[in-house]
PDB file of C-alpha atoms in Angstrom:
ATOM      1  CA  MET A 695      29.586 109.646 173.244  1.00 74.00           C
ATOM      2  CA  GLY A 696      32.496 111.918 174.106  1.00 82.00           C
ATOM      3  CA  ALA A 697      34.710 108.927 174.880  1.00 83.00           C
ATOM      4  CA  THR A 698      33.682 107.285 171.613  1.00 89.00           C
ATOM      5  CA  LEU A 699      34.573 110.436 169.703  1.00 91.00           C
ATOM      6  CA  LEU A 700      37.961 110.523 171.439  1.00 92.00           C
ATOM      7  CA  PHE A 701      38.741 106.900 170.572  1.00 91.00           C
ATOM      8  CA  GLY A 702      37.624 107.459 166.986  1.00 93.00           C
ATOM      9  CA  ALA A 703      39.838 110.513 166.716  1.00 95.00           C
ATOM     10  CA  ILE A 704      42.802 108.565 168.112  1.00 95.00           C
ATOM     11  CA  ALA A 705      42.315 105.749 165.585  1.00 94.00           C
ATOM     12  CA  SER A 706      41.995 108.158 162.668  1.00 96.00           C
ATOM     13  CA  SER A 707      44.807 110.455 163.804  1.00 97.00           C
ATOM     14  CA  ALA A 708      47.273 107.868 162.484  1.00 97.00           C
ATOM     15  CA  LEU A 709      46.231 108.919 158.980  1.00 97.00           C
ATOM     16  CA  ILE A 710      47.304 112.499 159.630  1.00 98.00           C
ATOM     17  CA  ILE A 711      50.505 111.448 161.419  1.00 98.00           C
ATOM     18  CA  GLY A 712      51.413 109.026 158.646  1.00 97.00           C
ATOM     19  CA  ALA A 713      50.666 111.617 155.965  1.00 97.00           C
ATOM     20  CA  ALA A 714      52.842 114.188 157.731  1.00 98.00           C
ATOM     21  CA  ILE A 715      55.750 111.729 157.849  1.00 97.00           C
ATOM     22  CA  GLY A 716      55.242 110.736 154.220  1.00 96.00           C
ATOM     23  CA  VAL A 717      55.268 114.358 153.075  1.00 96.00           C
ATOM     24  CA  ARG A 718      58.489 115.173 154.906  1.00 95.00           C
ATOM     25  CA  PHE A 719      60.675 112.050 155.076  1.00 93.00           C
ATOM     26  CA  GLU A 720      61.961 109.132 153.016  1.00 92.00           C
ATOM     27  CA  LEU A 721      62.437 106.003 155.110  1.00 92.00           C
ATOM     28  CA  PRO A 722      64.508 102.837 154.640  1.00 92.00           C
ATOM     29  CA  LYS A 723      62.560 100.240 152.672  1.00 90.00           C
ATOM     30  CA  ARG A 724      63.051  97.601 155.346  1.00 92.00           C
ATOM     31  CA  LEU A 725      61.609  99.894 158.017  1.00 93.00           C
ATOM     32  CA  LEU A 726      58.482 100.355 155.917  1.00 94.00           C
ATOM     33  CA  ALA A 727      58.216  96.579 155.548  1.00 94.00           C
ATOM     34  CA  MET A 728      58.511  96.159 159.324  1.00 95.00           C
ATOM     35  CA  LEU A 729      55.753  98.725 159.895  1.00 95.00           C
ATOM     36  CA  LEU A 730      53.458  96.923 157.465  1.00 95.00           C
ATOM     37  CA  ALA A 731      54.206  93.566 159.098  1.00 96.00           C
ATOM     38  CA  PHE A 732      53.579  94.956 162.590  1.00 97.00           C
ATOM     39  CA  ALA A 733      50.245  96.327 161.381  1.00 96.00           C
ATOM     40  CA  ALA A 734      49.393  92.935 159.895  1.00 96.00           C
ATOM     41  CA  GLY A 735      50.021  91.189 163.217  1.00 96.00           C
ATOM     42  CA  ALA A 736      47.797  93.649 165.086  1.00 96.00           C
ATOM     43  CA  LEU A 737      45.030  93.212 162.514  1.00 96.00           C
ATOM     44  CA  ILE A 738      45.172  89.412 162.898  1.00 96.00           C
ATOM     45  CA  THR A 739      44.374  89.801 166.592  1.00 94.00           C
ATOM     46  CA  ALA A 740      41.608  92.312 165.905  1.00 93.00           C
ATOM     47  CA  LEU A 741      39.826  90.241 163.278  1.00 92.00           C
ATOM     48  CA  SER A 742      40.095  87.051 165.367  1.00 92.00           C
ATOM     49  CA  PHE A 743      39.233  88.275 168.861  1.00 89.00           C
ATOM     50  CA  GLU A 744      37.227  91.441 168.191  1.00 89.00           C
ATOM     51  CA  LEU A 745      35.473  91.336 164.830  1.00 93.00           C
ATOM     52  CA  PHE A 746      34.769  87.720 163.869  1.00 95.00           C
ATOM     53  CA  GLU A 747      34.356  86.368 167.400  1.00 93.00           C
ATOM     54  CA  ASP A 748      31.896  89.126 168.252  1.00 92.00           C
ATOM     55  CA  SER A 749      30.002  88.518 165.002  1.00 94.00           C
ATOM     56  CA  TYR A 750      29.810  84.785 165.760  1.00 96.00           C
ATOM     57  CA  GLU A 751      28.513  85.381 169.295  1.00 93.00           C
ATOM     58  CA  ARG A 752      25.788  87.711 168.012  1.00 92.00           C
ATOM     59  CA  GLY A 753      24.588  85.923 164.895  1.00 94.00           C
ATOM     60  CA  GLY A 754      26.007  82.405 164.854  1.00 96.00           C
ATOM     61  CA  ILE A 755      28.554  80.798 162.568  1.00 96.00           C
ATOM     62  CA  TRP A 756      26.536  80.910 159.338  1.00 96.00           C
ATOM     63  CA  LEU A 757      25.803  84.615 159.495  1.00 95.00           C
ATOM     64  CA  ALA A 758      29.366  85.374 160.552  1.00 96.00           C
ATOM     65  CA  ALA A 759      30.846  83.219 157.801  1.00 97.00           C
ATOM     66  CA  ILE A 760      28.600  84.692 155.114  1.00 96.00           C
ATOM     67  CA  GLY A 761      29.403  88.233 156.218  1.00 96.00           C
ATOM     68  CA  LEU A 762      33.133  87.468 156.254  1.00 97.00           C
ATOM     69  CA  PHE A 763      33.131  86.060 152.728  1.00 97.00           C
ATOM     70  CA  ILE A 764      31.082  89.002 151.448  1.00 97.00           C
ATOM     71  CA  GLY A 765      33.509  91.462 153.051  1.00 95.00           C
ATOM     72  CA  ALA A 766      36.509  89.620 151.628  1.00 96.00           C
ATOM     73  CA  ALA A 767      34.962  89.453 148.150  1.00 97.00           C
ATOM     74  CA  VAL A 768      33.978  93.123 148.115  1.00 95.00           C
ATOM     75  CA  PHE A 769      37.376  94.312 149.306  1.00 94.00           C
ATOM     76  CA  THR A 770      39.239  92.029 146.886  1.00 94.00           C
ATOM     77  CA  GLY A 771      37.184  93.252 143.937  1.00 95.00           C
ATOM     78  CA  LEU A 772      37.542  96.914 144.846  1.00 94.00           C
ATOM     79  CA  SER A 773      41.253  96.470 145.525  1.00 92.00           C
ATOM     80  CA  ALA A 774      41.760  94.928 142.084  1.00 92.00           C
ATOM     81  CA  LEU A 775      39.867  97.810 140.465  1.00 93.00           C
ATOM     82  CA  LEU A 776      41.987 100.358 142.335  1.00 92.00           C
ATOM     83  CA  ASP A 777      45.184  98.580 141.292  1.00 90.00           C
ATOM     84  CA  ARG A 778      44.071  98.710 137.661  1.00 90.00           C
ATOM     85  CA  TRP A 779      43.283 102.401 138.051  1.00 89.00           C
ATOM     86  CA  ALA A 780      46.712 103.063 139.563  1.00 87.00           C
ATOM     87  CA  GLN A 781      48.455 101.064 136.848  1.00 80.00           C
ATOM     88  CA  PRO A 782      46.068 100.734 133.891  1.00 71.00           C
ATOM     89  CA  HIS A 783      48.283  98.317 131.946  1.00 64.00           C
ATOM     90  CA  GLY A 784      48.005  95.816 134.798  1.00 51.00           C
ATOM     91  CA  ARG A 785      50.531  94.556 137.288  1.00 49.00           C
ATOM     92  CA  ALA A 786      53.857  93.844 135.682  1.00 47.00           C
ATOM     93  CA  ARG A 787      55.011  90.482 136.966  1.00 44.00           C
ATOM     94  CA  ALA A 788      58.049  88.525 135.951  1.00 40.00           C
ATOM     95  CA  ALA A 789      57.719  84.773 136.213  1.00 37.00           C
ATOM     96  CA  ASP A 790      59.736  84.669 139.422  1.00 41.00           C
ATOM     97  CA  GLU A 791      59.159  88.135 140.839  1.00 50.00           C
ATOM     98  CA  TYR A 792      56.292  89.669 142.784  1.00 51.00           C
ATOM     99  CA  GLN A 793      55.805  93.345 141.951  1.00 64.00           C
ATOM    100  CA  GLY A 794      53.314  94.162 144.678  1.00 72.00           C
ATOM    101  CA  SER A 795      50.179  96.244 144.677  1.00 85.00           C
ATOM    102  CA  ALA A 796      50.229  99.149 142.243  1.00 87.00           C
ATOM    103  CA  LYS A 797      48.441 101.375 144.746  1.00 90.00           C
ATOM    104  CA  LEU A 798      50.728 100.542 147.692  1.00 90.00           C
ATOM    105  CA  ASP A 799      53.874 101.975 146.067  1.00 90.00           C
ATOM    106  CA  THR A 800      56.341 101.761 148.946  1.00 91.00           C
ATOM    107  CA  ASP A 801      59.124 102.892 146.604  1.00 89.00           C
ATOM    108  CA  ALA A 802      57.605 106.381 146.740  1.00 92.00           C
ATOM    109  CA  ALA A 803      58.274 106.563 150.489  1.00 92.00           C
ATOM    110  CA  ALA A 804      61.671 104.840 150.476  1.00 89.00           C
ATOM    111  CA  GLN A 805      65.238 105.995 149.996  1.00 83.00           C
ATOM    112  CA  GLU A 806      66.502 103.217 147.755  1.00 75.00           C
ATOM    113  CA  LEU A 807      64.312 103.136 144.638  1.00 77.00           C
ATOM    114  CA  PRO A 808      62.468 105.700 142.498  1.00 84.00           C
ATOM    115  CA  ALA A 809      58.697 105.858 142.606  1.00 87.00           C
ATOM    116  CA  SER A 810      56.768 103.745 140.114  1.00 86.00           C
ATOM    117  CA  SER A 811      54.920 105.092 137.102  1.00 83.00           C
ATOM    118  CA  ALA A 812      51.674 104.578 139.037  1.00 84.00           C
ATOM    119  CA  THR A 813      52.844 107.234 141.495  1.00 89.00           C
ATOM    120  CA  THR A 814      54.342 109.694 139.056  1.00 83.00           C
ATOM    121  CA  ARG A 815      51.156 109.768 136.991  1.00 81.00           C
ATOM    122  CA  GLY A 816      49.230 110.588 140.160  1.00 81.00           C
ATOM    123  CA  ALA A 817      46.996 107.546 140.633  1.00 88.00           C
ATOM    124  CA  ALA A 818      48.738 105.435 143.286  1.00 91.00           C
ATOM    125  CA  GLY A 819      48.325 107.854 146.181  1.00 93.00           C
ATOM    126  CA  LEU A 820      44.657 108.534 145.426  1.00 93.00           C
ATOM    127  CA  ALA A 821      43.950 104.822 144.935  1.00 93.00           C
ATOM    128  CA  LEU A 822      45.503 104.041 148.315  1.00 94.00           C
ATOM    129  CA  LEU A 823      43.461 106.856 149.903  1.00 95.00           C
ATOM    130  CA  ALA A 824      40.311 105.281 148.442  1.00 94.00           C
ATOM    131  CA  ALA A 825      41.362 101.809 149.637  1.00 93.00           C
ATOM    132  CA  VAL A 826      42.004 103.057 153.189  1.00 95.00           C
ATOM    133  CA  THR A 827      38.566 104.673 153.215  1.00 93.00           C
ATOM    134  CA  LEU A 828      36.786 101.572 151.892  1.00 89.00           C
ATOM    135  CA  ASP A 829      38.582  99.327 154.365  1.00 89.00           C
ATOM    136  CA  GLY A 830      38.270 101.792 157.232  1.00 93.00           C
ATOM    137  CA  VAL A 831      34.526 102.472 157.202  1.00 94.00           C
ATOM    138  CA  PRO A 832      33.410  98.963 158.298  1.00 93.00           C
ATOM    139  CA  GLU A 833      36.326  98.720 160.744  1.00 92.00           C
ATOM    140  CA  ASN A 834      35.384 102.014 162.385  1.00 95.00           C
ATOM    141  CA  LEU A 835      31.690 101.128 162.478  1.00 93.00           C
ATOM    142  CA  ALA A 836      32.715  97.980 164.366  1.00 91.00           C
ATOM    143  CA  LEU A 837      34.927 100.041 166.670  1.00 92.00           C
ATOM    144  CA  GLY A 838      32.007 102.304 167.562  1.00 91.00           C
ATOM    145  CA  ILE A 839      29.829  99.304 168.387  1.00 89.00           C
ATOM    146  CA  SER A 840      32.511  97.663 170.535  1.00 85.00           C
ATOM    147  CA  LEU A 841      33.323 100.798 172.491  1.00 84.00           C
ATOM    148  CA  THR A 842      29.708 101.690 173.236  1.00 83.00           C
ATOM    149  CA  GLU A 843      28.598  98.198 174.237  1.00 76.00           C
ATOM    150  CA  GLY A 844      31.620  97.669 176.460  1.00 67.00           C
ATOM    151  CA  THR A 845      32.746  94.552 174.596  1.00 61.00           C
ATOM    152  CA  GLY A 846      36.352  95.668 174.297  1.00 65.00           C
ATOM    153  CA  GLY A 847      37.565  97.497 171.243  1.00 82.00           C
ATOM    154  CA  VAL A 848      41.018  98.446 172.535  1.00 87.00           C
ATOM    155  CA  ALA A 849      42.764  95.838 170.395  1.00 89.00           C
ATOM    156  CA  LEU A 850      40.728  96.922 167.389  1.00 92.00           C
ATOM    157  CA  LEU A 851      41.606 100.549 168.101  1.00 93.00           C
ATOM    158  CA  ALA A 852      45.316  99.674 168.227  1.00 93.00           C
ATOM    159  CA  ALA A 853      45.082  97.599 165.054  1.00 95.00           C
ATOM    160  CA  ILE A 854      43.322 100.377 163.147  1.00 95.00           C
ATOM    161  CA  PHE A 855      45.899 102.912 164.326  1.00 96.00           C
ATOM    162  CA  VAL A 856      48.989 100.905 163.408  1.00 95.00           C
ATOM    163  CA  SER A 857      47.565  99.853 160.028  1.00 95.00           C
ATOM    164  CA  ASN A 858      46.470 103.374 159.114  1.00 96.00           C
ATOM    165  CA  LEU A 859      49.884 104.900 159.793  1.00 96.00           C
ATOM    166  CA  PRO A 860      52.059 103.097 157.185  1.00 96.00           C
ATOM    167  CA  GLU A 861      49.323 103.215 154.540  1.00 95.00           C
ATOM    168  CA  ALA A 862      48.893 106.955 154.971  1.00 97.00           C
ATOM    169  CA  LEU A 863      52.666 107.379 154.973  1.00 97.00           C
ATOM    170  CA  VAL A 864      53.024 105.579 151.638  1.00 96.00           C
ATOM    171  CA  GLY A 865      49.985 107.278 150.142  1.00 96.00           C
ATOM    172  CA  ALA A 866      51.203 110.752 151.110  1.00 96.00           C
ATOM    173  CA  ALA A 867      54.674 110.006 149.767  1.00 96.00           C
ATOM    174  CA  SER A 868      53.131 108.913 146.463  1.00 95.00           C
ATOM    175  CA  MET A 869      51.203 112.165 146.279  1.00 95.00           C
ATOM    176  CA  ARG A 870      54.375 114.111 147.096  1.00 95.00           C
ATOM    177  CA  GLU A 871      56.272 112.407 144.279  1.00 92.00           C
ATOM    178  CA  GLN A 872      53.465 113.334 141.923  1.00 90.00           C
ATOM    179  CA  GLY A 873      53.994 117.005 142.780  1.00 91.00           C
ATOM    180  CA  ARG A 874      51.079 117.803 145.098  1.00 93.00           C
ATOM    181  CA  SER A 875      51.660 120.405 147.782  1.00 95.00           C
ATOM    182  CA  ALA A 876      52.029 119.422 151.427  1.00 96.00           C
ATOM    183  CA  ALA A 877      48.893 121.379 152.325  1.00 97.00           C
ATOM    184  CA  GLN A 878      46.833 119.574 149.702  1.00 97.00           C
ATOM    185  CA  ILE A 879      48.121 116.151 150.758  1.00 97.00           C
ATOM    186  CA  LEU A 880      47.496 116.750 154.453  1.00 97.00           C
ATOM    187  CA  GLY A 881      44.077 118.152 153.620  1.00 98.00           C
ATOM    188  CA  LEU A 882      43.040 115.022 151.718  1.00 97.00           C
ATOM    189  CA  TRP A 883      44.171 112.670 154.469  1.00 98.00           C
ATOM    190  CA  THR A 884      42.549 114.866 157.133  1.00 98.00           C
ATOM    191  CA  VAL A 885      39.223 114.625 155.303  1.00 97.00           C
ATOM    192  CA  CYS A 886      39.630 110.845 155.273  1.00 97.00           C
ATOM    193  CA  ALA A 887      40.406 110.871 159.016  1.00 97.00           C
ATOM    194  CA  VAL A 888      37.283 112.932 159.747  1.00 97.00           C
ATOM    195  CA  LEU A 889      35.125 110.568 157.665  1.00 97.00           C
ATOM    196  CA  LEU A 890      36.425 107.519 159.526  1.00 97.00           C
ATOM    197  CA  THR A 891      35.908 109.239 162.882  1.00 97.00           C
ATOM    198  CA  LEU A 892      32.297 109.871 161.875  1.00 96.00           C
ATOM    199  CA  ALA A 893      32.007 106.162 161.051  1.00 96.00           C
ATOM    200  CA  VAL A 894      32.930 105.368 164.671  1.00 95.00           C
ATOM    201  CA  LEU A 895      30.190 107.705 165.874  1.00 94.00           C
ATOM    202  CA  ALA A 896      27.714 106.196 163.402  1.00 93.00           C
ATOM    203  CA  GLY A 897      28.421 102.698 164.703  1.00 90.00           C
ATOM    204  CA  ALA A 898      27.924 103.871 168.271  1.00 89.00           C
ATOM    205  CA  ALA A 899      24.745 105.839 167.568  1.00 88.00           C
ATOM    206  CA  TRP A 900      22.892 103.694 165.023  1.00 88.00           C
ATOM    207  CA  LEU A 901      24.018 100.096 165.465  1.00 85.00           C
ATOM    208  CA  THR A 902      24.475  99.819 169.217  1.00 77.00           C
ATOM    209  CA  GLY A 903      21.576  98.054 170.911  1.00 76.00           C
ATOM    210  CA  THR A 904      20.012  96.796 167.683  1.00 81.00           C
ATOM    211  CA  ASP A 905      19.134  93.162 167.027  1.00 86.00           C
ATOM    212  CA  PRO A 906      22.297  91.040 167.448  1.00 87.00           C
ATOM    213  CA  SER A 907      21.920  89.461 164.006  1.00 87.00           C
ATOM    214  CA  VAL A 908      21.806  92.929 162.424  1.00 88.00           C
ATOM    215  CA  VAL A 909      25.088  93.910 164.058  1.00 89.00           C
ATOM    216  CA  SER A 910      26.666  90.545 163.263  1.00 92.00           C
ATOM    217  CA  LEU A 911      26.834  91.270 159.531  1.00 91.00           C
ATOM    218  CA  PRO A 912      28.842  94.536 159.610  1.00 90.00           C
ATOM    219  CA  LEU A 913      31.235  93.016 162.141  1.00 92.00           C
ATOM    220  CA  ALA A 914      31.817  89.978 159.920  1.00 95.00           C
ATOM    221  CA  PHE A 915      32.010  92.172 156.819  1.00 95.00           C
ATOM    222  CA  ALA A 916      34.765  94.213 158.491  1.00 94.00           C
ATOM    223  CA  ALA A 917      36.591  90.983 159.411  1.00 95.00           C
ATOM    224  CA  GLY A 918      36.406  89.853 155.794  1.00 96.00           C
ATOM    225  CA  ALA A 919      37.737  93.170 154.537  1.00 94.00           C
ATOM    226  CA  VAL A 920      40.614  92.978 157.007  1.00 95.00           C
ATOM    227  CA  ILE A 921      41.581  89.407 156.130  1.00 96.00           C
ATOM    228  CA  ALA A 922      41.456  90.263 152.425  1.00 94.00           C
ATOM    229  CA  SER A 923      43.685  93.302 152.909  1.00 94.00           C
ATOM    230  CA  LEU A 924      46.171  91.142 154.830  1.00 95.00           C
ATOM    231  CA  ALA A 925      46.350  88.481 152.128  1.00 93.00           C
ATOM    232  CA  ASP A 926      46.106  90.800 149.136  1.00 89.00           C
ATOM    233  CA  THR A 927      48.284  93.738 150.124  1.00 90.00           C
ATOM    234  CA  LEU A 928      49.897  94.096 153.533  1.00 93.00           C
ATOM    235  CA  MET A 929      51.628  90.763 154.101  1.00 94.00           C
ATOM    236  CA  PRO A 930      52.872  90.208 150.515  1.00 92.00           C
ATOM    237  CA  GLU A 931      54.226  93.761 150.376  1.00 90.00           C
ATOM    238  CA  ALA A 932      55.910  93.413 153.774  1.00 93.00           C
ATOM    239  CA  PHE A 933      57.587  90.112 152.872  1.00 91.00           C
ATOM    240  CA  GLU A 934      58.673  91.401 149.448  1.00 87.00           C
ATOM    241  CA  HIS A 935      60.714  94.213 150.963  1.00 85.00           C
ATOM    242  CA  GLY A 936      61.522  92.907 154.437  1.00 88.00           C
ATOM    243  CA  GLY A 937      62.210  89.237 153.866  1.00 87.00           C
ATOM    244  CA  PRO A 938      61.815  86.562 156.555  1.00 87.00           C
ATOM    245  CA  ALA A 939      62.597  89.087 159.327  1.00 85.00           C
ATOM    246  CA  VAL A 940      59.103  90.532 158.997  1.00 93.00           C
ATOM    247  CA  ALA A 941      57.806  87.406 160.747  1.00 95.00           C
ATOM    248  CA  LEU A 942      59.095  88.822 164.035  1.00 95.00           C
ATOM    249  CA  SER A 943      57.396  92.167 163.417  1.00 96.00           C
ATOM    250  CA  THR A 944      54.137  90.380 162.631  1.00 96.00           C
ATOM    251  CA  ALA A 945      54.440  88.386 165.858  1.00 97.00           C
ATOM    252  CA  ALA A 946      55.147  91.568 167.839  1.00 97.00           C
ATOM    253  CA  GLY A 947      52.062  93.260 166.430  1.00 96.00           C
ATOM    254  CA  PHE A 948      49.936  90.223 167.256  1.00 96.00           C
ATOM    255  CA  VAL A 949      51.183  90.010 170.845  1.00 96.00           C
ATOM    256  CA  LEU A 950      50.728  93.732 171.528  1.00 93.00           C
ATOM    257  CA  ALA A 951      47.173  93.757 170.178  1.00 92.00           C
ATOM    258  CA  PHE A 952      46.352  90.548 172.109  1.00 93.00           C
ATOM    259  CA  VAL A 953      47.601  92.040 175.376  1.00 92.00           C
ATOM    260  CA  LEU A 954      45.487  95.142 174.729  1.00 87.00           C
ATOM    261  CA  SER A 955      42.442  92.941 174.037  1.00 85.00           C
ATOM    262  CA  LEU A 956      42.758  91.573 177.581  1.00 85.00           C
ATOM    263  CA  ALA A 957      42.650  95.044 179.109  1.00 70.00           C
TER     264      ALA A 957
END
């Protein structure tokens, strides 16, 4: 259990690291896009070779597929609600321009452009914090199961870490632009990190060794949440601000996570 706690703390520590960077620094927009793309590549490996494959082996294709679609639907619905909360008048979209997710306001963390109204009114950072928590709980439950049962988990750990970091960075920067103190921002993201670490322990303590079909559903649900976050938020936002070059960052994230999955 000590090793599980350590791995959970490592995965969640990216939230605190990202928040600390977001409070203190403004980064080039393209660098943020590269970080998001790298995270997306790592998550593709994790959902393919850790989450969905493990769910399929435990419960079969129907249970895995149902769980994946439920996870994708739940995350998509909650993400849309959080975007509306962050920007209550809806996403402003020109006919030929993608404006991105209202909650993932990368302008707040970048040097080039001012933060959006969603950030300055205080909703974007909190909405992103909520989204990271909702996405992170099933992922960390799955991480706890994988680590305890010896079925891998290193690639999933890496994917969680690299995806948490840029999201926490942007969320903390949004909170900073809204006028919150550094102590308050770091405190909020630390609470989130502790909660997600506890989710790792919960997966290890309560779901390990149970009926395979029971474990199959949360694994597939986590895979669905991950694939929805990739399609809905991470990859569109990365391409919007990084252009075609983000393809290389996505490939690098995929390869690194795949190599770690072989360890």
